[in-house]
PDB file of C-alpha atoms in Angstrom:
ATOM      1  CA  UNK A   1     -39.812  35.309 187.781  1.00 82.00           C
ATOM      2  CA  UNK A   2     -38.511  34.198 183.921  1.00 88.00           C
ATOM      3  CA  UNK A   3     -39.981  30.450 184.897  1.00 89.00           C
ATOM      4  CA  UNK A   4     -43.219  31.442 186.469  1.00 90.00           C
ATOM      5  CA  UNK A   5     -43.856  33.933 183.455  1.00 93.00           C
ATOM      6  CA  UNK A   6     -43.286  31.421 180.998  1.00 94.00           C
ATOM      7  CA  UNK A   7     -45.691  29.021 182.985  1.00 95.00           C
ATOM      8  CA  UNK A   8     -48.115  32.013 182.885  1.00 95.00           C
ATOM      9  CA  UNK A   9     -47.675  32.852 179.043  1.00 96.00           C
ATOM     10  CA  UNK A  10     -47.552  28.413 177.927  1.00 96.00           C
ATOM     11  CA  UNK A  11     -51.336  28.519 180.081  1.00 96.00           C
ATOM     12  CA  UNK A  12     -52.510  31.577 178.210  1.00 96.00           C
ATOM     13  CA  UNK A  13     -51.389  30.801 174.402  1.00 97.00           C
ATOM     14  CA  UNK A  14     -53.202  27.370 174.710  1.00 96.00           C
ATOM     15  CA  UNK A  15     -56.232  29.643 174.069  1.00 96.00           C
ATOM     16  CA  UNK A  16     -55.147  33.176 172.671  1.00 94.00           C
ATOM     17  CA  UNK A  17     -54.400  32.121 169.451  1.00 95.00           C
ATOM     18  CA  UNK A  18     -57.983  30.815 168.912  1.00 96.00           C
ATOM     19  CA  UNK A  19     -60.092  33.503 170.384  1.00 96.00           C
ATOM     20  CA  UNK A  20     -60.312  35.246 166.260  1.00 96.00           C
ATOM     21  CA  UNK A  21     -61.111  31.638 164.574  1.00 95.00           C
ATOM     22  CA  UNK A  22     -63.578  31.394 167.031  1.00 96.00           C
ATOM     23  CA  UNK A  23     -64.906  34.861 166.400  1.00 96.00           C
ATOM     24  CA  UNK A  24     -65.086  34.161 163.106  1.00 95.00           C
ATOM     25  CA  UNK A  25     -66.015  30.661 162.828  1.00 93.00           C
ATOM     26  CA  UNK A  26     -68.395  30.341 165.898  1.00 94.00           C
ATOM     27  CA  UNK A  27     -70.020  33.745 166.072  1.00 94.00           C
ATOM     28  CA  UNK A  28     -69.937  34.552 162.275  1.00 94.00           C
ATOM     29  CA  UNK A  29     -68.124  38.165 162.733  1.00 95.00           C
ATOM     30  CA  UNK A  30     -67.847  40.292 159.780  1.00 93.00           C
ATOM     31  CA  UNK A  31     -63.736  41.821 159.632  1.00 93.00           C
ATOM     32  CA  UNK A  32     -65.668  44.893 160.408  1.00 95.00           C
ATOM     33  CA  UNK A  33     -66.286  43.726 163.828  1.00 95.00           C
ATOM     34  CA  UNK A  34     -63.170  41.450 164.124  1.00 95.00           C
ATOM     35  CA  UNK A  35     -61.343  44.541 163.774  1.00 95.00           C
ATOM     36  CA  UNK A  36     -62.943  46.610 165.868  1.00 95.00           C
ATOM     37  CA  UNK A  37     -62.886  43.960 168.804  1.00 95.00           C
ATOM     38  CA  UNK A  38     -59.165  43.795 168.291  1.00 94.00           C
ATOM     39  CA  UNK A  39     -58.938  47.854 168.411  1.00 95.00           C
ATOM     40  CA  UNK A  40     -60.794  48.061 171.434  1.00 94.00           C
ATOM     41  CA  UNK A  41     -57.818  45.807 172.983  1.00 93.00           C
ATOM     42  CA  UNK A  42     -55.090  47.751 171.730  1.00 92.00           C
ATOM     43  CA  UNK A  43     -56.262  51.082 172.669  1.00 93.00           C
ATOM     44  CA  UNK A  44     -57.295  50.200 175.851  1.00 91.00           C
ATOM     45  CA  UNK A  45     -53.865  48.523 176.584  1.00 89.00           C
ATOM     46  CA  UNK A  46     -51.424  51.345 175.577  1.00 85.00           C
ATOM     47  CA  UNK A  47     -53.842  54.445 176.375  1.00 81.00           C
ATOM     48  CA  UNK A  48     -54.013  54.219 180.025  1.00 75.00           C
ATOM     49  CA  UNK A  49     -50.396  53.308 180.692  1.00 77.00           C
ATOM     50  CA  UNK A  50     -49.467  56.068 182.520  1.00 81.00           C
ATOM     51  CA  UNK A  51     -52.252  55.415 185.597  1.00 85.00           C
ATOM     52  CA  UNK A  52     -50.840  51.695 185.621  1.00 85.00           C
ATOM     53  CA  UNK A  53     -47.110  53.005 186.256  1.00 84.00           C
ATOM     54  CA  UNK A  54     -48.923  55.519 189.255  1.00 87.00           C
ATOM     55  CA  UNK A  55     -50.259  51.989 190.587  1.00 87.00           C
ATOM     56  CA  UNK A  56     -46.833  50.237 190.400  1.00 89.00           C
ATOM     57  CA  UNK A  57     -45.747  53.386 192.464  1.00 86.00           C
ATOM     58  CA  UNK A  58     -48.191  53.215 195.105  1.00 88.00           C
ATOM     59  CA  UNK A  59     -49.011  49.539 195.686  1.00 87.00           C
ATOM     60  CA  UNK A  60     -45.456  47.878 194.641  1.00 86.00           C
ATOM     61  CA  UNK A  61     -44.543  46.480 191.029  1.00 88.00           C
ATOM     62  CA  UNK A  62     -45.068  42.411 192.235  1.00 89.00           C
ATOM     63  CA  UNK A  63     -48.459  43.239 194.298  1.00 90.00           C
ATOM     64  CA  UNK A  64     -49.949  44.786 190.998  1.00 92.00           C
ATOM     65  CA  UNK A  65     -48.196  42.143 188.506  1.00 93.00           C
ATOM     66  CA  UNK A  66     -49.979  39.371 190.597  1.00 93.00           C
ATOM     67  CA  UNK A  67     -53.605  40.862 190.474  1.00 94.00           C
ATOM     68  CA  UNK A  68     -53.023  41.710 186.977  1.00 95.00           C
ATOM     69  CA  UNK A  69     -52.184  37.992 186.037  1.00 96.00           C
ATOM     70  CA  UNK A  70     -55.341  37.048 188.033  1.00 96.00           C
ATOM     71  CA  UNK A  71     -57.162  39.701 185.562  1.00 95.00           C
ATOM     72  CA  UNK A  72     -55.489  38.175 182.640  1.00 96.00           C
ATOM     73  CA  UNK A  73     -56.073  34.260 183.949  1.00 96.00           C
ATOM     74  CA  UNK A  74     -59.942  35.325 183.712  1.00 95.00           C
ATOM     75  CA  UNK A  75     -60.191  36.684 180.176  1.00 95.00           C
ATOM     76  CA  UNK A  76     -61.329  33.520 178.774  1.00 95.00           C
ATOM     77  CA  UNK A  77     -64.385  33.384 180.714  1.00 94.00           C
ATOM     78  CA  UNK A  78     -66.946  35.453 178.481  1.00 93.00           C
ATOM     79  CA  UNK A  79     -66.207  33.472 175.388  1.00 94.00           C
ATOM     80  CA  UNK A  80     -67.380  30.481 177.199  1.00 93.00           C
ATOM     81  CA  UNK A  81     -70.884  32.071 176.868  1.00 90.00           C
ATOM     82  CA  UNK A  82     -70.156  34.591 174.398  1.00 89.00           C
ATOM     83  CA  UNK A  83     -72.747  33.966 171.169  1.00 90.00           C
ATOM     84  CA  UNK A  84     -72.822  37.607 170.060  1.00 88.00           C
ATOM     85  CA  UNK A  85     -70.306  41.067 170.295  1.00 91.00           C
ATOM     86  CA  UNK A  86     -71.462  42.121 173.711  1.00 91.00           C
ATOM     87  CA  UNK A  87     -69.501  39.907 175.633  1.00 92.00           C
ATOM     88  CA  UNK A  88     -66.525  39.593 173.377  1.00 94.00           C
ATOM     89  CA  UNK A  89     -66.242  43.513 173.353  1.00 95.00           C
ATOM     90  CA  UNK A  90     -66.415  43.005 176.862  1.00 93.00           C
ATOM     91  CA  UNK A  91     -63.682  40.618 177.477  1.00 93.00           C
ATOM     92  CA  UNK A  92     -62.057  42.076 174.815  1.00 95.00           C
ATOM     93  CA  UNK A  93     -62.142  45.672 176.868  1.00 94.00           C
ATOM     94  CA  UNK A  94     -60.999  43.850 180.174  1.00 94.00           C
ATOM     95  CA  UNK A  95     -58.192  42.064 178.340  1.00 94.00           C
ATOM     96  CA  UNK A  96     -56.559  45.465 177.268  1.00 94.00           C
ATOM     97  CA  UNK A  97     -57.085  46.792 180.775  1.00 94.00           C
ATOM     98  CA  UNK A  98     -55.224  43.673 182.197  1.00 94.00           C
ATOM     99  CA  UNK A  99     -52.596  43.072 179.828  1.00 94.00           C
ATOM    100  CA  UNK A 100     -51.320  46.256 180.065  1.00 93.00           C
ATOM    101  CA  UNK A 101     -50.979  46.611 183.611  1.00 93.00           C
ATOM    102  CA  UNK A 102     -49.707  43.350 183.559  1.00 94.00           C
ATOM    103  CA  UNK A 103     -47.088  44.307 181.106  1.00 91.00           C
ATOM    104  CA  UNK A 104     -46.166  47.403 182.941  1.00 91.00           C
ATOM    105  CA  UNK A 105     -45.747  45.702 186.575  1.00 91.00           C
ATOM    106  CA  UNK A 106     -43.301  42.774 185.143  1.00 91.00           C
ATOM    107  CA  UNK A 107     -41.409  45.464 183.331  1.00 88.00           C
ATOM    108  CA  UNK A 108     -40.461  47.129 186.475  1.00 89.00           C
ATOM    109  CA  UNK A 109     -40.462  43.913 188.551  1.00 88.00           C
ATOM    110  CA  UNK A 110     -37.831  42.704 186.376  1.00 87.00           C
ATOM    111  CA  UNK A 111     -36.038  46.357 186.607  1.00 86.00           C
ATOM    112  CA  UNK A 112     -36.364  45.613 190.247  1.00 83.00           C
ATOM    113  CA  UNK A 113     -35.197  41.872 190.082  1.00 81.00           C
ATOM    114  CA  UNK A 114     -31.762  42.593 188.052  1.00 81.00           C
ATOM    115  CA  UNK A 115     -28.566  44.814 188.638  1.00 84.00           C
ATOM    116  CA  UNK A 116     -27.524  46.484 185.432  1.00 84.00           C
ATOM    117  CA  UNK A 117     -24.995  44.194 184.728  1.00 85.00           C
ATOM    118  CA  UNK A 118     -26.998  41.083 184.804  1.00 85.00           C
ATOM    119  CA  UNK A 119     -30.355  42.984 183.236  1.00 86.00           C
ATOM    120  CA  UNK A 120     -29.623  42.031 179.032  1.00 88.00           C
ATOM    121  CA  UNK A 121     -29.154  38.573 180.208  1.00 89.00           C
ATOM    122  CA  UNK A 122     -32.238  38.752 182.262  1.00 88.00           C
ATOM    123  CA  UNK A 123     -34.565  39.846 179.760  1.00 88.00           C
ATOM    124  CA  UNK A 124     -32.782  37.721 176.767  1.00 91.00           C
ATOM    125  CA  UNK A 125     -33.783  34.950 179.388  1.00 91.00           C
ATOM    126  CA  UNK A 126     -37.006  35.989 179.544  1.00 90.00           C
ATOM    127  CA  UNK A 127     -37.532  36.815 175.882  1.00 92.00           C
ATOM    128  CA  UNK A 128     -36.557  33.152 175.078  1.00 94.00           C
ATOM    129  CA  UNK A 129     -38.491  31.467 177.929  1.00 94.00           C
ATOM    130  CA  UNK A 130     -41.779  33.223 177.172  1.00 94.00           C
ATOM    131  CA  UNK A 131     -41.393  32.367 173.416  1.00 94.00           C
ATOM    132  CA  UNK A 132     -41.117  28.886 174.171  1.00 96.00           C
ATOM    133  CA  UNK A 133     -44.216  29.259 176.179  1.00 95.00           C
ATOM    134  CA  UNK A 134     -46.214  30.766 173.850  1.00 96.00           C
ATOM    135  CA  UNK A 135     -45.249  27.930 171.150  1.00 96.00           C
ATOM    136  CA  UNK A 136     -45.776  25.330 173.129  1.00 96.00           C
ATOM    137  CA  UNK A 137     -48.893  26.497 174.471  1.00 96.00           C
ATOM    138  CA  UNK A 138     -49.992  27.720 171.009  1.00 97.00           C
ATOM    139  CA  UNK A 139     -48.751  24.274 169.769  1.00 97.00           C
ATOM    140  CA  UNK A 140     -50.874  22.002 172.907  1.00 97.00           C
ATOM    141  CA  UNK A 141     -54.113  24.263 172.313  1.00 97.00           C
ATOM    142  CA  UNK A 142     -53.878  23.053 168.593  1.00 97.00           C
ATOM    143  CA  UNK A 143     -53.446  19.331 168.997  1.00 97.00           C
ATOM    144  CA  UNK A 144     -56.445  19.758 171.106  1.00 97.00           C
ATOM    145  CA  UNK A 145     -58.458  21.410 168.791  1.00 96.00           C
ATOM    146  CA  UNK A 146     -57.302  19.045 166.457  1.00 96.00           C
ATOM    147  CA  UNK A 147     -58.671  16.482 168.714  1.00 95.00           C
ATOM    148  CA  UNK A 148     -62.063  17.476 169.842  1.00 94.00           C
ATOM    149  CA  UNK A 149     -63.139  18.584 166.273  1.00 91.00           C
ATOM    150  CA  UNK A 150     -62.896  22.363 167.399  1.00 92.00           C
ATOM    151  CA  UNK A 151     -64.438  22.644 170.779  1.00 95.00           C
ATOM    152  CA  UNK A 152     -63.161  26.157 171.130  1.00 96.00           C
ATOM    153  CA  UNK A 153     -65.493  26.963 174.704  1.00 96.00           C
ATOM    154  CA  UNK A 154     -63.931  23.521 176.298  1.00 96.00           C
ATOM    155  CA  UNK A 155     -60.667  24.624 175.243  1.00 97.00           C
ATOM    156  CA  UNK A 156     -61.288  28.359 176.863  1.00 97.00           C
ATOM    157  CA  UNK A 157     -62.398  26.345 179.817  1.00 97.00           C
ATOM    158  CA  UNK A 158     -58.932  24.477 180.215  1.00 96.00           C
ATOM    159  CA  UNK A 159     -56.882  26.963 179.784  1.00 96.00           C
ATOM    160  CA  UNK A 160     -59.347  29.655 182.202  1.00 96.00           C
ATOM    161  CA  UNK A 161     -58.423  26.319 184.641  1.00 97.00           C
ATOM    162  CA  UNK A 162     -54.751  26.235 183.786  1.00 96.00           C
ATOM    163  CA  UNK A 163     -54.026  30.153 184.083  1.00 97.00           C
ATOM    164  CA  UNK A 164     -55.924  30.492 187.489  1.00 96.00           C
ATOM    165  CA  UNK A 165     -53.782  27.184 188.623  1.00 95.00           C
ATOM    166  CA  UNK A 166     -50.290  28.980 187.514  1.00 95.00           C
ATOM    167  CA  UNK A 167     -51.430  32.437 188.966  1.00 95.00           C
ATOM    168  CA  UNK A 168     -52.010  30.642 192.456  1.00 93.00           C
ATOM    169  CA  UNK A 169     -48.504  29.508 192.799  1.00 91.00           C
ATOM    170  CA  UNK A 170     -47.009  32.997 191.192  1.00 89.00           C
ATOM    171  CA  UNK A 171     -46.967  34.689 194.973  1.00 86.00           C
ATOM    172  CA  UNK A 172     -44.832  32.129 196.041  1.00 83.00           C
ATOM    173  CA  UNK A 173     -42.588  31.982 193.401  1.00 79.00           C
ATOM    174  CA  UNK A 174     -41.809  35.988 193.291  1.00 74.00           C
ATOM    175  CA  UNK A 175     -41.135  37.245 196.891  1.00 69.00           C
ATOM    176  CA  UNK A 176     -41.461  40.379 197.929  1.00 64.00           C
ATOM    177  CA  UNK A 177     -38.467  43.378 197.463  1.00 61.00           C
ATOM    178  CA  UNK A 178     -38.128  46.095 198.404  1.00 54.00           C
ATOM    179  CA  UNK A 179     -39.802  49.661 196.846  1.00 53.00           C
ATOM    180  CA  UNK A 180     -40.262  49.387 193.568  1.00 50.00           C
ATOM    181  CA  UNK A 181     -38.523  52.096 190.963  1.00 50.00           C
ATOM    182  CA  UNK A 182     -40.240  55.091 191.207  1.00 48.00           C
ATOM    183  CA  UNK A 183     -42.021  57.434 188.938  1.00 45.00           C
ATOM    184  CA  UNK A 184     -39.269  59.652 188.326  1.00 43.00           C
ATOM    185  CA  UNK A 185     -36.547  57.169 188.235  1.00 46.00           C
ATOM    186  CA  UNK A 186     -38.446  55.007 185.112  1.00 46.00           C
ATOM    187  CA  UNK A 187     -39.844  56.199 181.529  1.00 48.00           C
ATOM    188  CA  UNK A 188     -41.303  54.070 179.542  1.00 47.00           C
ATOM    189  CA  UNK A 189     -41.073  54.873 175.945  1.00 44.00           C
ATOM    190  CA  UNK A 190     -43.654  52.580 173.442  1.00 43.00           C
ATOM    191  CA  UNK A 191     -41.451  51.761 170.249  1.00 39.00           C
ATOM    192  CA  UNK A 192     -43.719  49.546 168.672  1.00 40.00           C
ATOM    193  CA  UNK A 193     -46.698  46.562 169.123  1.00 40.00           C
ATOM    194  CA  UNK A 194     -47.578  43.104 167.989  1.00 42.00           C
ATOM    195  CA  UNK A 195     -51.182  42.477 168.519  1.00 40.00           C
ATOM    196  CA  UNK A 196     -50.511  39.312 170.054  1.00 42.00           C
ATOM    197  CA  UNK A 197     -47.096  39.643 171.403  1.00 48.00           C
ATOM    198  CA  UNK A 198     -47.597  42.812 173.946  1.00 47.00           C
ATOM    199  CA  UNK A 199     -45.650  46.260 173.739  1.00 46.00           C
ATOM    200  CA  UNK A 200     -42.010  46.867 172.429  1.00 45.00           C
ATOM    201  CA  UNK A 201     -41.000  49.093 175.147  1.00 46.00           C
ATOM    202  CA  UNK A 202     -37.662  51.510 175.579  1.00 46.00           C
ATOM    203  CA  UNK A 203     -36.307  52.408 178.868  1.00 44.00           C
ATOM    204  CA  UNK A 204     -34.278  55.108 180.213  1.00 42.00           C
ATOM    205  CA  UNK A 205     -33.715  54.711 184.146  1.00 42.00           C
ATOM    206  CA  UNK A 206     -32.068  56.739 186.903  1.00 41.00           C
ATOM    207  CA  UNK A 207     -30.451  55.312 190.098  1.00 44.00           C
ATOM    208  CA  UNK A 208     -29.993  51.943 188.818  1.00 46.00           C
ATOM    209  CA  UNK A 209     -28.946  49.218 190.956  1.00 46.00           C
ATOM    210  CA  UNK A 210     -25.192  48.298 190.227  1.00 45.00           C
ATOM    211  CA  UNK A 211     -23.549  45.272 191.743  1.00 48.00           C
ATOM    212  CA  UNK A 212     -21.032  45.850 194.684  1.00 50.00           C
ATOM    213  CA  UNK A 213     -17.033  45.762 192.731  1.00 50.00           C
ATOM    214  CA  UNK A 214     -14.891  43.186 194.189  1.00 50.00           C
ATOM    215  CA  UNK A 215     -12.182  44.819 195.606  1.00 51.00           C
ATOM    216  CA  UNK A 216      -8.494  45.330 193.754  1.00 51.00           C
ATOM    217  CA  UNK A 217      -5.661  43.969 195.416  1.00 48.00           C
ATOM    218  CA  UNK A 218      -5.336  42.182 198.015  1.00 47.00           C
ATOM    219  CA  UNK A 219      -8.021  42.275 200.235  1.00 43.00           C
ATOM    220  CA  UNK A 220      -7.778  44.909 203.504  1.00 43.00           C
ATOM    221  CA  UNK A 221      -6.287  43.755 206.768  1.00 43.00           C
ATOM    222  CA  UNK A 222      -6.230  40.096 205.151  1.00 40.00           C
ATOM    223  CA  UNK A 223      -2.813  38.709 205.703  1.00 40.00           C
ATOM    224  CA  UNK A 224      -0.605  36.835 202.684  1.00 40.00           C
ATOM    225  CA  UNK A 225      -1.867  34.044 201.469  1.00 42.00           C
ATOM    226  CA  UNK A 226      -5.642  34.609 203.138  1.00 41.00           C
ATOM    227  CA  UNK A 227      -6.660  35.326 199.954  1.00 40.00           C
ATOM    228  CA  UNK A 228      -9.661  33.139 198.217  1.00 47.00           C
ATOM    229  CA  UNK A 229      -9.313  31.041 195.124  1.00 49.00           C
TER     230      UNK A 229
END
């Protein structure tokens, strides 16, 4: 899960970085409209939050993550035609949509994934791991802007290419669990946002998974010396 996310986040930072130079640059945007692209994103990611958790209930945390990251894989596609605000607002509208049901299913997928004792080093792992991705993507889209003069639209067609490539190996990579943490077991409490970085979220979980104890003592019935080292 933390090495197919990364994977996911490296193919979609080649691009995301470059989507509001391009607005700006290649479509000639005023801030008015930059800003109200980027609003329509925001909004639409963090309003509907609550009917993405009732889909993580229903359908299972990994089967909604993966169509999610097939939603997210295709944002790139109307700025490859985009020359005006209708399809950016578009894609823009679809991104929010996708990221935060994406962003909601890998929460609880990694709730799902971890016992309590091993979650903070799970999610430091992932914190780290996506970072990287996102720099090094971030970094590889640059060099290749840097290269073709500022083709953004063959750049949004690479890494459309490279996220739908990563997304097809993601079932594999996360198999399937059991029920995912319900409703009433999971609240998710927004603490803050980066417009590029996704939702700060706080938890607060019921019936969490704890690992089995290993047992005091010598074990039961196990004679002298049948202990393990």
């Amino acid at each position: 899960l933390v090495a197919g996310t990364a994977a996911f986040y490296l193919s979609v930072y080649a691009a995301s970085p470059f989507f509001v130079p391009f607005m700006v640059e290649r479509l000639h945007f005023s801030y008015l409209w930059l800003m109200a692209a980027l609003a329509i994103q925001i909004a639409l990611k963090a309003a509907p939050r609550r009917g993405f958790g009732v889909a993580v209930d229903r359908h299972g945390a990994r089967a909604v993550w993966i169509l999610a990251a097939i939603g997210c894989a295709i944002v790139p596609a109307p700025f490859i035609w985009a020359f005006g605000p209708t399809w950016v607002f578009a894609s823009q509208s679809f991104s929010g949509i996708a990221w935060g049901c994406f962003e909601v299913s890998l929460f609880v997928l990694l709730l799902d994934s971890t016992f309590r004792a091993t979650r903070p080093h799970a999610v430091a792992a992932q914190s780290v791991m996506n970072g990287l991705g996102q720099l090094t993507g971030s970094l590889v889209g640059a060099l290749f802007l840097w290269l073709t003069d500022h083709h953004y639209r063959a750049l949004f067609v690479g890494s459309l290419f490279l996220r739908l490539g990563v997304v097809a190996f993601l079932p594999g990579i996360v198999r399937p669990r059991g029920p995912s943490t319900g409703a009433r077991a999971l609240l998710l409490r927004v603490v803050g946002m980066a417009p590029s970085g996704g939702l700060a979220q706080g938890i607060e979980t019921a019936g969490e998974r704890t690992p089995p104890r290993p047992p005091r003592g010598p074990a039961a019935g196990a004679p002298d010396g049948a202990r393990g080292h």
